[in-house]
Amino acid sequence: MPSYKAPVTDQMFVLHDVLKIAEQDVPGYDELDRETTEAILDEAAKVAQDVLAPLNSIGDTEGCVLENGVVRTPTGFKAAFDQMREGGWTALDCDPEYGGQGLPYVLATAVGEQFSAANMAFNMYPGLTHGAYSAIHTHGSDAQKETYLPKMVTCEWTGTMNLTEPHCGTDLGLMRTKAVPQDDGSYKVTGQKIFISAGDHDMSDNVIHLVLAKIPGGPDGIKGVSLFIVPKFIVNDDGSVGERNAVSVGKIEEKMGIHGNSTCVMNYDEATGYLLGQEHKGMRAMFTMMNEARIGVGLQGYAQADVAFQNALEYAKDRLQGRDVTGVKNPEGPADPLIVHPDIRRNLMDQKSFVEGARAFAFWGASLIDRAHKLEDDAADGLISLMTPVIKGFLTDKGFEMATNAQQVYGGHGYIEEWGMSQFARDARIAMIYEGANGVQALDLVGRKLGQDGGKHVMAFFEMVKTFIAENKGQDADFDAQFIEPLKNASKDLQAAGMYFMQNGMKNPNNALSGSYDFMHLFGHVCLGLMWSKMALAAKARLEAGGGDDDFYQTKIATGRYYMARQLPMTATHLSRIQSGAEPVMALEAANF
Amino acid sequence: MPSYKAPVTDQMFVLHDVLKIAEQDVPGYDELDRETTEAILDEAAKVAQDVLAPLNSIGDTEGCVLENGVVRTPTGFKAAFDQMREGGWTALDCDPEYGGQGLPYVLATAVGEQFSAANMAFNMYPGLTHGAYSAIHTHGSDAQKETYLPKMVTCEWTGTMNLTEPHCGTDLGLMRTKAVPQDDGSYKVTGQKIFISAGDHDMSDNVIHLVLAKIPGGPDGIKGVSLFIVPKFIVNDDGSVGERNAVSVGKIEEKMGIHGNSTCVMNYDEATGYLLGQEHKGMRAMFTMMNEARIGVGLQGYAQADVAFQNALEYAKDRLQGRDVTGVKNPEGPADPLIVHPDIRRNLMDQKSFVEGARAFAFWGASLIDRAHKLEDDAADGLISLMTPVIKGFLTDKGFEMATNAQQVYGGHGYIEEWGMSQFARDARIAMIYEGANGVQALDLVGRKLGQDGGKHVMAFFEMVKTFIAENKGQDADFDAQFIEPLKNASKDLQAAGMYFMQNGMKNPNNALSGSYDFMHLFGHVCLGLMWSKMALAAKARLEAGGGDDDFYQTKIATGRYYMARQLPMTATHLSRIQSGAEPVMALEAANF
């Protein structure tokens, strides 16, 4: 039976020693002194460890069941959701005007990581609700906000996002669901949506579906798409839950993983809907949800890697198998623990250095979102917009890879469901697909984000790395060799890749797009290299200051050194691939594959 | 519903144009002219496509069920197994003295690839039987061979291999199962074995278990392990199936995949067993099975990638989503097919170039086994012994990666079980684990095979690559730039890695072992680079000769070019990692992870 321990110490290190949130000028950050932050993270840890984690494999085994049109969630989910609600965990960073606690997003991210690691399928119910909350909060009328937000902040009502149809996922312009205007200002929504996470369940009094649909007579394609609020139960004027709307569950999908989440086919049959935001501007409103959701999915990626890593580490310490070739380590036992073997360590270090680097990257991203929202900081907004596809794509690809590597430590036991390692890999797999498959993230990065606002955001990123290097080099020969040099090389590779796109993408955009996936990973490595350099500096500072947990800081530096030496060299391969251009990729006629 | 088409054309190309088997001096190869080979492969294709493939998802969904001590296989498995037997497919390369057809192993490998791609879980039943057949054939007494082999050749009786126990997998020296000698020369075998593939089922009249156990009083550890034949039903003197032996199924494991194969816990309770080979030499006998099994597992890796690729390719051609950025390709349709998009192509080309390269590599390996066995060619034997861990480790790691990439082409549909792509990934996953987890393969490669016989086999490999380059460079500037140069660079990286191990492994073996996994992959890339260079040459020759399928040969060259440009650059990263040595890998105390 796998277990989970929330990484509060490491989260505290990232928030306070690396990002130094308490010293930042972001409104709300001043409340997050070390004591407050730690108290919140410790309380969250209790929920994650004691309430959510024990339900993870139950959710996987039982799954969700559709009976007489009603979805039944796995044993214990409803009680856990009640506990989560009562603890106020669903309201953490929501607007106090609607009952939220108004805490910074960066803190909600740290808590979200814990909940997601403990039980990814479960945490999608509040997660999607939060996305729908954000869309209504940003684009809704005052009346809509008052009607829906207070109940969604508490998750008494949960939310969904409805984009995909059987014949269209990425290309939403092909959408067929239609919304016909009614005399009272509402719409009748008709169509079928698929892959609707948390589409229906037995844990809330209402489900608020946000549905993309076309108003007949509007523009063709993606420009004719609008967003609608379609509640499962119509809300009465007094705010109470009224009659059943014409939306029903067609079926629950059988999936590779996240069985605890009900992934539904939703049928809308002249269901009553209310326009959210402007007509035909549905994609803009939906993107409010999607950007947030994408960062949340990046979080899921490394969170699954973390819980898988934690269990693999314990197994590697416990399981006795073979002897250390450099000398017996456990002379009293029949064999040495797995962790003495270099290749097991290589695997564990890959996982550890990824997870901790990813955590810093995600929290940094979340802090940029706080800056962008609370300070209306355009530079932060541009930077996080640029990096959202990297956070989503890179952290979920690597997260799955690392969960798979953790499974490998168990040998045959990793393949047997009862040990739980298969579930981590199976659950992590979806994160590479939903909220825009990772190939679409790469396309977004290279095709849209790189050139956005004249390319100034990527230039700002390069400038930031350059400044960091200039400010920190030449003070410590070890640090220079172990961190500054590899970071500089990796960053050069990234710049060379960008240069290649500029020089060759104009004459043939496929020269850029053929390298988009590699560019996303190359960018991810540079970001993690930067994070590791910052973490190593912060750890050095704490070591020099003394009085802390020296083992923790030394381990941090050693783990960073590993990432720089063993992971960062990937940038050279990514660059080589990118520079080979479109020709080898596009050479074949489709018929000749 | 996924489908499978056996790649007969490509298999023929590898066997006859690349390996030129009909021209080799191996006994039995002279019978394999083009017509005969193609006729056999076409017949095999019918079984793979029409009999095995349709049962693949049924096997996944139904799984195996243990009822009243008896294992029931999925619907249709028994009838399919009968068809396979009747067609003589289980006897292909078996000894004619025992009813086999005596065909070369390289041909059996091609057929095995088809069967494995069509239905991996199913094909393990005859696959394990073949492994047990080989062990008895090599190490059994005449009486044992006469008793068991004829029935195992036809798969009237199937076989298993029993190594793992709950507390020991890789480190078999810890084994507890014991075999007590009896007055009549037999043994009483007692103990529990786990992860026994095809451990029991309802498709054969008997199951012949090969069981590793310790004879009390023998040497400690791995040197005290012997191998025993333990039949499910004792065989009477007249060869008929007699009384039930004291071996029973404890349970069937719930696994991530290969549900159609019954993975059993086997309990031996003073079961009657017969020593196979010599006392305390069980590992040697077991290795006869394991080396063959490891190559078979490598085959499974790329075979699953192939069937996953085939389906992803069809989906990419059919599914309309988005528009080609360089100009609309399907003006009549609402969107262009996925295959127009560069990142989809990148993904498909990764898969295609891997699968075809892997096929050539596996067939080449199989031809070396034929040479080793039929010509007693020590050089071939040394080379295949060196490359067995590469075939197993590299082809299964990449096979799983590619099956996962194929799943990605489907977007959300790839995560839904009904589309079948999840099964390919889940099934492929086990191949990285069983028959020695891939980390153990890397250890075998670097810790044992590299230095075997004074390192002469790896030197022979380098010499072979060098000779190939010398003989083929300077004749065609394109070929030099696209194939010879990248191959030379990759091979240099491999040599540099070997040199690093020699120079640094002596003072600290962990300097070699920390790079073992990367070395295995680096070696794999060089092998595939060599295979692609050979395939490109063969395709060029056919194009120049004229009269063939020019599209096929041009596609072959273009696919090879892709591998050289986009996959081979990985060798540089692997080398960088290897050269960073043991320090970053081993730096942490276990307690500080």
mmCIF file of C-alpha atoms in Angstrom, chain A residues 157-434:
data_model
loop_
_atom_site.group_PDB
_atom_site.id
_atom_site.type_symbol
_atom_site.label_atom_id
_atom_site.label_comp_id
_atom_site.label_asym_id
_atom_site.label_seq_id
_atom_site.Cartn_x
_atom_site.Cartn_y
_atom_site.Cartn_z
ATOM 1 C CA TRP A 157 -21.831 23.342 -6.284
ATOM 2 C CA THR A 158 -19.047 22.052 -8.484
ATOM 3 C CA GLY A 159 -18.045 23.099 -11.977
ATOM 4 C CA THR A 160 -16.983 21.557 -15.277
ATOM 5 C CA MET A 161 -15.617 22.724 -18.591
ATOM 6 C CA ASN A 162 -17.220 21.390 -21.785
ATOM 7 C CA LEU A 163 -15.142 21.795 -24.902
ATOM 8 C CA THR A 164 -14.554 18.499 -26.690
ATOM 9 C CA GLU A 165 -17.042 16.819 -29.003
ATOM 10 C CA PRO A 166 -16.621 13.383 -30.573
ATOM 11 C CA HIS A 167 -15.266 14.800 -33.828
ATOM 12 C CA CYS A 168 -13.338 17.763 -32.435
ATOM 13 C CA GLY A 169 -10.924 18.340 -29.626
ATOM 14 C CA THR A 170 -8.056 20.647 -30.449
ATOM 15 C CA ASP A 171 -9.866 22.187 -33.400
ATOM 16 C CA LEU A 172 -12.888 23.646 -31.621
ATOM 17 C CA GLY A 173 -13.956 25.581 -34.693
ATOM 18 C CA LEU A 174 -15.541 22.335 -35.899
ATOM 19 C CA MET A 175 -17.921 22.337 -32.938
ATOM 20 C CA ARG A 176 -21.567 21.408 -33.534
ATOM 21 C CA THR A 177 -23.214 22.110 -30.201
ATOM 22 C CA LYS A 178 -25.606 24.995 -30.708
ATOM 23 C CA ALA A 179 -27.235 27.538 -28.447
ATOM 24 C CA VAL A 180 -30.487 29.089 -29.642
ATOM 25 C CA PRO A 181 -31.479 32.438 -28.116
ATOM 26 C CA GLN A 182 -34.803 32.566 -26.248
ATOM 27 C CA ASP A 183 -37.069 35.507 -25.632
ATOM 28 C CA ASP A 184 -36.156 35.699 -21.956
ATOM 29 C CA GLY A 185 -32.482 36.199 -22.768
ATOM 30 C CA SER A 186 -31.512 32.611 -22.036
ATOM 31 C CA TYR A 187 -30.450 30.005 -24.615
ATOM 32 C CA LYS A 188 -31.412 26.451 -25.444
ATOM 33 C CA VAL A 189 -28.215 24.411 -25.644
ATOM 34 C CA THR A 190 -28.201 21.208 -27.686
ATOM 35 C CA GLY A 191 -25.310 18.873 -28.453
ATOM 36 C CA GLN A 192 -22.966 16.237 -27.139
ATOM 37 C CA LYS A 193 -19.764 16.894 -25.205
ATOM 38 C CA ILE A 194 -17.227 14.206 -24.335
ATOM 39 C CA PHE A 195 -14.355 13.759 -21.871
ATOM 40 C CA ILE A 196 -16.112 15.947 -19.297
ATOM 41 C CA SER A 197 -14.140 15.499 -16.086
ATOM 42 C CA ALA A 198 -16.299 15.578 -12.945
ATOM 43 C CA GLY A 199 -19.227 15.763 -15.359
ATOM 44 C CA ASP A 200 -21.589 14.397 -12.774
ATOM 45 C CA HIS A 201 -21.290 12.888 -9.312
ATOM 46 C CA ASP A 202 -23.008 12.527 -5.965
ATOM 47 C CA MET A 203 -20.896 14.923 -3.911
ATOM 48 C CA SER A 204 -22.536 18.301 -4.551
ATOM 49 C CA ASP A 205 -26.021 19.801 -4.783
ATOM 50 C CA ASN A 206 -25.511 21.191 -8.252
ATOM 51 C CA VAL A 207 -23.082 20.996 -11.146
ATOM 52 C CA ILE A 208 -22.393 24.207 -13.044
ATOM 53 C CA HIS A 209 -21.360 23.295 -16.563
ATOM 54 C CA LEU A 210 -19.510 25.836 -18.643
ATOM 55 C CA VAL A 211 -20.297 24.871 -22.202
ATOM 56 C CA LEU A 212 -18.878 26.106 -25.490
ATOM 57 C CA ALA A 213 -21.506 26.287 -28.225
ATOM 58 C CA LYS A 214 -22.354 28.150 -31.397
ATOM 59 C CA ILE A 215 -25.176 30.623 -31.700
ATOM 60 C CA PRO A 216 -26.795 29.961 -35.105
ATOM 61 C CA GLY A 217 -26.066 32.693 -37.623
ATOM 62 C CA GLY A 218 -22.789 33.635 -35.976
ATOM 63 C CA PRO A 219 -19.362 33.608 -37.645
ATOM 64 C CA ASP A 220 -17.951 30.334 -38.918
ATOM 65 C CA GLY A 221 -15.312 28.414 -37.049
ATOM 66 C CA ILE A 222 -13.709 29.365 -33.812
ATOM 67 C CA LYS A 223 -14.884 32.979 -34.071
ATOM 68 C CA GLY A 224 -18.478 31.893 -33.693
ATOM 69 C CA VAL A 225 -18.057 30.098 -30.414
ATOM 70 C CA SER A 226 -19.686 31.392 -27.221
ATOM 71 C CA LEU A 227 -19.534 30.231 -23.621
ATOM 72 C CA PHE A 228 -22.603 29.325 -21.583
ATOM 73 C CA ILE A 229 -23.418 28.539 -18.005
ATOM 74 C CA VAL A 230 -25.617 25.440 -17.990
ATOM 75 C CA PRO A 231 -26.480 24.323 -14.468
ATOM 76 C CA LYS A 232 -27.539 20.746 -13.790
ATOM 77 C CA PHE A 233 -30.362 22.195 -11.701
ATOM 78 C CA ILE A 234 -31.806 25.587 -12.607
ATOM 79 C CA VAL A 235 -31.161 28.057 -9.814
ATOM 80 C CA ASN A 236 -34.303 29.758 -8.474
ATOM 81 C CA ASP A 237 -34.467 33.500 -7.937
ATOM 82 C CA ASP A 238 -33.913 33.021 -4.230
ATOM 83 C CA GLY A 239 -30.721 31.113 -4.931
ATOM 84 C CA SER A 240 -32.154 27.716 -4.106
ATOM 85 C CA VAL A 241 -31.752 24.733 -6.384
ATOM 86 C CA GLY A 242 -34.759 24.365 -8.664
ATOM 87 C CA GLU A 243 -35.846 22.091 -11.467
ATOM 88 C CA ARG A 244 -33.646 19.646 -13.337
ATOM 89 C CA ASN A 245 -32.139 21.014 -16.536
ATOM 90 C CA ALA A 246 -32.104 19.001 -19.778
ATOM 91 C CA VAL A 247 -28.524 17.816 -19.386
ATOM 92 C CA SER A 248 -27.745 14.165 -18.771
ATOM 93 C CA VAL A 249 -24.853 11.757 -18.570
ATOM 94 C CA GLY A 250 -24.586 9.563 -21.680
ATOM 95 C CA LYS A 251 -21.967 7.302 -20.159
ATOM 96 C CA ILE A 252 -18.826 7.188 -18.067
ATOM 97 C CA GLU A 253 -15.689 6.465 -20.062
ATOM 98 C CA GLU A 254 -13.468 3.489 -19.228
ATOM 99 C CA LYS A 255 -10.049 5.052 -18.928
ATOM 100 C CA MET A 256 -6.431 4.035 -18.381
ATOM 101 C CA GLY A 257 -6.412 5.853 -15.047
ATOM 102 C CA ILE A 258 -7.934 8.569 -12.824
ATOM 103 C CA HIS A 259 -10.794 6.127 -12.288
ATOM 104 C CA GLY A 260 -11.949 8.059 -9.248
ATOM 105 C CA ASN A 261 -12.942 10.948 -11.465
ATOM 106 C CA SER A 262 -16.120 10.613 -13.477
ATOM 107 C CA THR A 263 -15.235 11.343 -17.080
ATOM 108 C CA CYS A 264 -18.608 11.756 -18.699
ATOM 109 C CA VAL A 265 -20.251 12.000 -22.059
ATOM 110 C CA MET A 266 -22.715 14.867 -21.473
ATOM 111 C CA ASN A 267 -25.838 15.233 -23.571
ATOM 112 C CA TYR A 268 -27.512 18.616 -23.807
ATOM 113 C CA ASP A 269 -31.049 18.466 -25.136
ATOM 114 C CA GLU A 270 -32.381 22.004 -25.297
ATOM 115 C CA ALA A 271 -30.874 22.621 -21.904
ATOM 116 C CA THR A 272 -31.287 26.113 -20.515
ATOM 117 C CA GLY A 273 -28.060 28.062 -20.675
ATOM 118 C CA TYR A 274 -26.929 31.592 -19.915
ATOM 119 C CA LEU A 275 -24.367 33.461 -21.957
ATOM 120 C CA LEU A 276 -21.131 34.035 -20.043
ATOM 121 C CA GLY A 277 -19.245 37.062 -21.321
ATOM 122 C CA GLN A 278 -19.865 38.264 -24.841
ATOM 123 C CA GLU A 279 -21.408 36.506 -27.826
ATOM 124 C CA HIS A 280 -18.815 34.774 -30.012
ATOM 125 C CA LYS A 281 -16.064 35.550 -27.503
ATOM 126 C CA GLY A 282 -16.316 32.167 -25.866
ATOM 127 C CA MET A 283 -12.742 31.158 -26.506
ATOM 128 C CA ARG A 284 -11.418 34.188 -24.665
ATOM 129 C CA ALA A 285 -13.505 33.342 -21.646
ATOM 130 C CA MET A 286 -12.581 29.692 -21.876
ATOM 131 C CA PHE A 287 -8.899 30.577 -21.966
ATOM 132 C CA THR A 288 -9.226 32.119 -18.545
ATOM 133 C CA MET A 289 -10.025 28.651 -17.340
ATOM 134 C CA MET A 290 -7.572 26.927 -19.580
ATOM 135 C CA ASN A 291 -4.440 28.819 -18.615
ATOM 136 C CA GLU A 292 -5.118 28.237 -14.977
ATOM 137 C CA ALA A 293 -6.012 24.639 -15.718
ATOM 138 C CA ARG A 294 -2.792 24.138 -17.669
ATOM 139 C CA ILE A 295 -0.652 25.206 -14.766
ATOM 140 C CA GLY A 296 -2.743 22.966 -12.544
ATOM 141 C CA VAL A 297 -2.067 20.079 -14.893
ATOM 142 C CA GLY A 298 1.672 20.771 -14.846
ATOM 143 C CA LEU A 299 1.347 20.501 -11.085
ATOM 144 C CA GLN A 300 -0.358 17.124 -11.424
ATOM 145 C CA GLY A 301 2.539 15.925 -13.537
ATOM 146 C CA TYR A 302 5.259 16.488 -10.991
ATOM 147 C CA ALA A 303 2.957 15.730 -8.048
ATOM 148 C CA GLN A 304 2.406 12.202 -9.342
ATOM 149 C CA ALA A 305 6.150 11.916 -9.889
ATOM 150 C CA ASP A 306 6.683 13.009 -6.286
ATOM 151 C CA VAL A 307 4.381 10.480 -4.676
ATOM 152 C CA ALA A 308 5.759 7.761 -6.941
ATOM 153 C CA PHE A 309 9.300 8.814 -6.049
ATOM 154 C CA GLN A 310 8.580 8.786 -2.322
ATOM 155 C CA ASN A 311 7.375 5.206 -2.500
ATOM 156 C CA ALA A 312 10.185 4.075 -4.778
ATOM 157 C CA LEU A 313 12.680 5.586 -2.350
ATOM 158 C CA GLU A 314 11.212 3.706 0.598
ATOM 159 C CA TYR A 315 11.209 0.507 -1.399
ATOM 160 C CA ALA A 316 14.827 1.054 -2.423
ATOM 161 C CA LYS A 317 15.798 1.484 1.221
ATOM 162 C CA ASP A 318 13.841 -1.552 2.412
ATOM 163 C CA ARG A 319 14.215 -4.150 -0.299
ATOM 164 C CA LEU A 320 17.337 -6.273 0.106
ATOM 165 C CA GLN A 321 18.751 -7.467 -3.183
ATOM 166 C CA GLY A 322 22.358 -7.968 -4.248
ATOM 167 C CA ARG A 323 25.504 -6.509 -2.743
ATOM 168 C CA ASP A 324 27.244 -3.180 -3.157
ATOM 169 C CA VAL A 325 30.143 -3.854 -5.527
ATOM 170 C CA THR A 326 32.361 -1.486 -3.569
ATOM 171 C CA GLY A 327 31.816 -3.360 -0.302
ATOM 172 C CA VAL A 328 29.002 -4.929 1.690
ATOM 173 C CA LYS A 329 26.800 -2.314 3.356
ATOM 174 C CA ASN A 330 24.455 -4.508 5.349
ATOM 175 C CA PRO A 331 26.634 -7.316 6.676
ATOM 176 C CA GLU A 332 23.970 -8.535 9.096
ATOM 177 C CA GLY A 333 21.396 -8.921 6.356
ATOM 178 C CA PRO A 334 21.218 -11.478 3.554
ATOM 179 C CA ALA A 335 21.764 -8.680 1.010
ATOM 180 C CA ASP A 336 22.176 -4.898 0.780
ATOM 181 C CA PRO A 337 19.261 -2.560 0.165
ATOM 182 C CA LEU A 338 18.573 -1.633 -3.453
ATOM 183 C CA ILE A 339 19.681 1.931 -2.839
ATOM 184 C CA VAL A 340 23.357 0.936 -2.741
ATOM 185 C CA HIS A 341 23.276 0.133 -6.468
ATOM 186 C CA PRO A 342 24.415 2.960 -8.745
ATOM 187 C CA ASP A 343 21.719 2.457 -11.348
ATOM 188 C CA ILE A 344 18.976 2.525 -8.719
ATOM 189 C CA ARG A 345 20.460 5.776 -7.447
ATOM 190 C CA ARG A 346 20.668 7.184 -10.937
ATOM 191 C CA ASN A 347 16.992 6.481 -11.302
ATOM 192 C CA LEU A 348 16.094 7.927 -7.885
ATOM 193 C CA MET A 349 18.246 11.012 -8.454
ATOM 194 C CA ASP A 350 16.581 11.595 -11.817
ATOM 195 C CA GLN A 351 13.241 11.566 -10.033
ATOM 196 C CA LYS A 352 14.287 13.642 -7.050
ATOM 197 C CA SER A 353 16.091 16.301 -9.062
ATOM 198 C CA PHE A 354 13.149 16.582 -11.428
ATOM 199 C CA VAL A 355 10.476 16.804 -8.740
ATOM 200 C CA GLU A 356 12.244 19.451 -6.688
ATOM 201 C CA GLY A 357 13.192 21.479 -9.742
ATOM 202 C CA ALA A 358 9.641 21.232 -11.045
ATOM 203 C CA ARG A 359 8.238 22.381 -7.714
ATOM 204 C CA ALA A 360 10.367 25.515 -7.803
ATOM 205 C CA PHE A 361 9.389 26.129 -11.428
ATOM 206 C CA ALA A 362 5.666 25.740 -10.739
ATOM 207 C CA PHE A 363 5.759 27.933 -7.642
ATOM 208 C CA TRP A 364 7.715 30.564 -9.498
ATOM 209 C CA GLY A 365 5.088 30.446 -12.237
ATOM 210 C CA ALA A 366 2.346 30.803 -9.634
ATOM 211 C CA SER A 367 4.112 33.806 -8.113
ATOM 212 C CA LEU A 368 4.227 35.384 -11.570
ATOM 213 C CA ILE A 369 0.472 34.927 -11.800
ATOM 214 C CA ASP A 370 0.069 36.683 -8.456
ATOM 215 C CA ARG A 371 2.240 39.539 -9.709
ATOM 216 C CA ALA A 372 0.332 39.719 -12.966
ATOM 217 C CA HIS A 373 -3.068 39.772 -11.263
ATOM 218 C CA LYS A 374 -2.414 41.760 -8.138
ATOM 219 C CA LEU A 375 0.117 44.275 -9.451
ATOM 220 C CA GLU A 376 -1.154 44.315 -13.039
ATOM 221 C CA ASP A 377 2.456 43.619 -13.934
ATOM 222 C CA ASP A 378 2.550 43.181 -17.714
ATOM 223 C CA ALA A 379 6.056 41.775 -17.720
ATOM 224 C CA ALA A 380 5.033 39.041 -15.284
ATOM 225 C CA ASP A 381 1.893 38.419 -17.318
ATOM 226 C CA GLY A 382 3.898 38.076 -20.524
ATOM 227 C CA LEU A 383 6.420 35.777 -18.906
ATOM 228 C CA ILE A 384 3.856 33.412 -17.418
ATOM 229 C CA SER A 385 1.932 33.411 -20.679
ATOM 230 C CA LEU A 386 5.144 32.345 -22.420
ATOM 231 C CA MET A 387 5.898 29.694 -19.846
ATOM 232 C CA THR A 388 2.447 28.197 -19.354
ATOM 233 C CA PRO A 389 2.901 25.685 -22.202
ATOM 234 C CA VAL A 390 6.340 24.785 -20.816
ATOM 235 C CA ILE A 391 4.962 24.214 -17.333
ATOM 236 C CA LYS A 392 2.148 22.112 -18.737
ATOM 237 C CA GLY A 393 4.038 20.208 -21.419
ATOM 238 C CA PHE A 394 7.441 19.669 -19.882
ATOM 239 C CA LEU A 395 6.301 18.940 -16.334
ATOM 240 C CA THR A 396 3.688 16.402 -17.433
ATOM 241 C CA ASP A 397 5.965 14.602 -19.913
ATOM 242 C CA LYS A 398 8.720 14.341 -17.357
ATOM 243 C CA GLY A 399 6.240 13.656 -14.577
ATOM 244 C CA PHE A 400 4.932 10.595 -16.393
ATOM 245 C CA GLU A 401 8.455 9.497 -17.270
ATOM 246 C CA MET A 402 9.500 9.766 -13.642
ATOM 247 C CA ALA A 403 6.407 7.969 -12.350
ATOM 248 C CA THR A 404 7.269 5.196 -14.799
ATOM 249 C CA ASN A 405 10.868 5.200 -13.564
ATOM 250 C CA ALA A 406 9.658 4.964 -9.976
ATOM 251 C CA GLN A 407 7.585 1.950 -10.971
ATOM 252 C CA GLN A 408 10.750 0.407 -12.399
ATOM 253 C CA VAL A 409 12.485 0.459 -8.997
ATOM 254 C CA TYR A 410 9.926 -2.109 -7.804
ATOM 255 C CA GLY A 411 10.755 -4.610 -10.537
ATOM 256 C CA GLY A 412 7.856 -7.012 -11.077
ATOM 257 C CA HIS A 413 6.030 -5.612 -8.057
ATOM 258 C CA GLY A 414 5.779 -2.319 -9.910
ATOM 259 C CA TYR A 415 3.560 -3.971 -12.496
ATOM 260 C CA ILE A 416 1.198 -5.524 -9.950
ATOM 261 C CA GLU A 417 -1.703 -3.239 -9.099
ATOM 262 C CA GLU A 418 -1.700 -3.939 -5.381
ATOM 263 C CA TRP A 419 1.580 -2.052 -4.900
ATOM 264 C CA GLY A 420 0.057 1.119 -6.313
ATOM 265 C CA MET A 421 2.938 2.120 -8.578
ATOM 266 C CA SER A 422 1.010 1.291 -11.722
ATOM 267 C CA GLN A 423 -1.723 3.712 -10.684
ATOM 268 C CA PHE A 424 0.708 6.612 -10.347
ATOM 269 C CA ALA A 425 1.932 6.002 -13.897
ATOM 270 C CA ARG A 426 -1.561 5.446 -15.299
ATOM 271 C CA ASP A 427 -2.939 8.540 -13.579
ATOM 272 C CA ALA A 428 0.032 10.682 -14.611
ATOM 273 C CA ARG A 429 -0.448 9.657 -18.251
ATOM 274 C CA ILE A 430 -3.577 11.775 -18.737
ATOM 275 C CA ALA A 431 -1.788 14.965 -17.768
ATOM 276 C CA MET A 432 0.155 14.807 -21.058
ATOM 277 C CA ILE A 433 -3.114 14.759 -22.950
ATOM 278 C CA TYR A 434 -5.835 16.879 -21.414
#
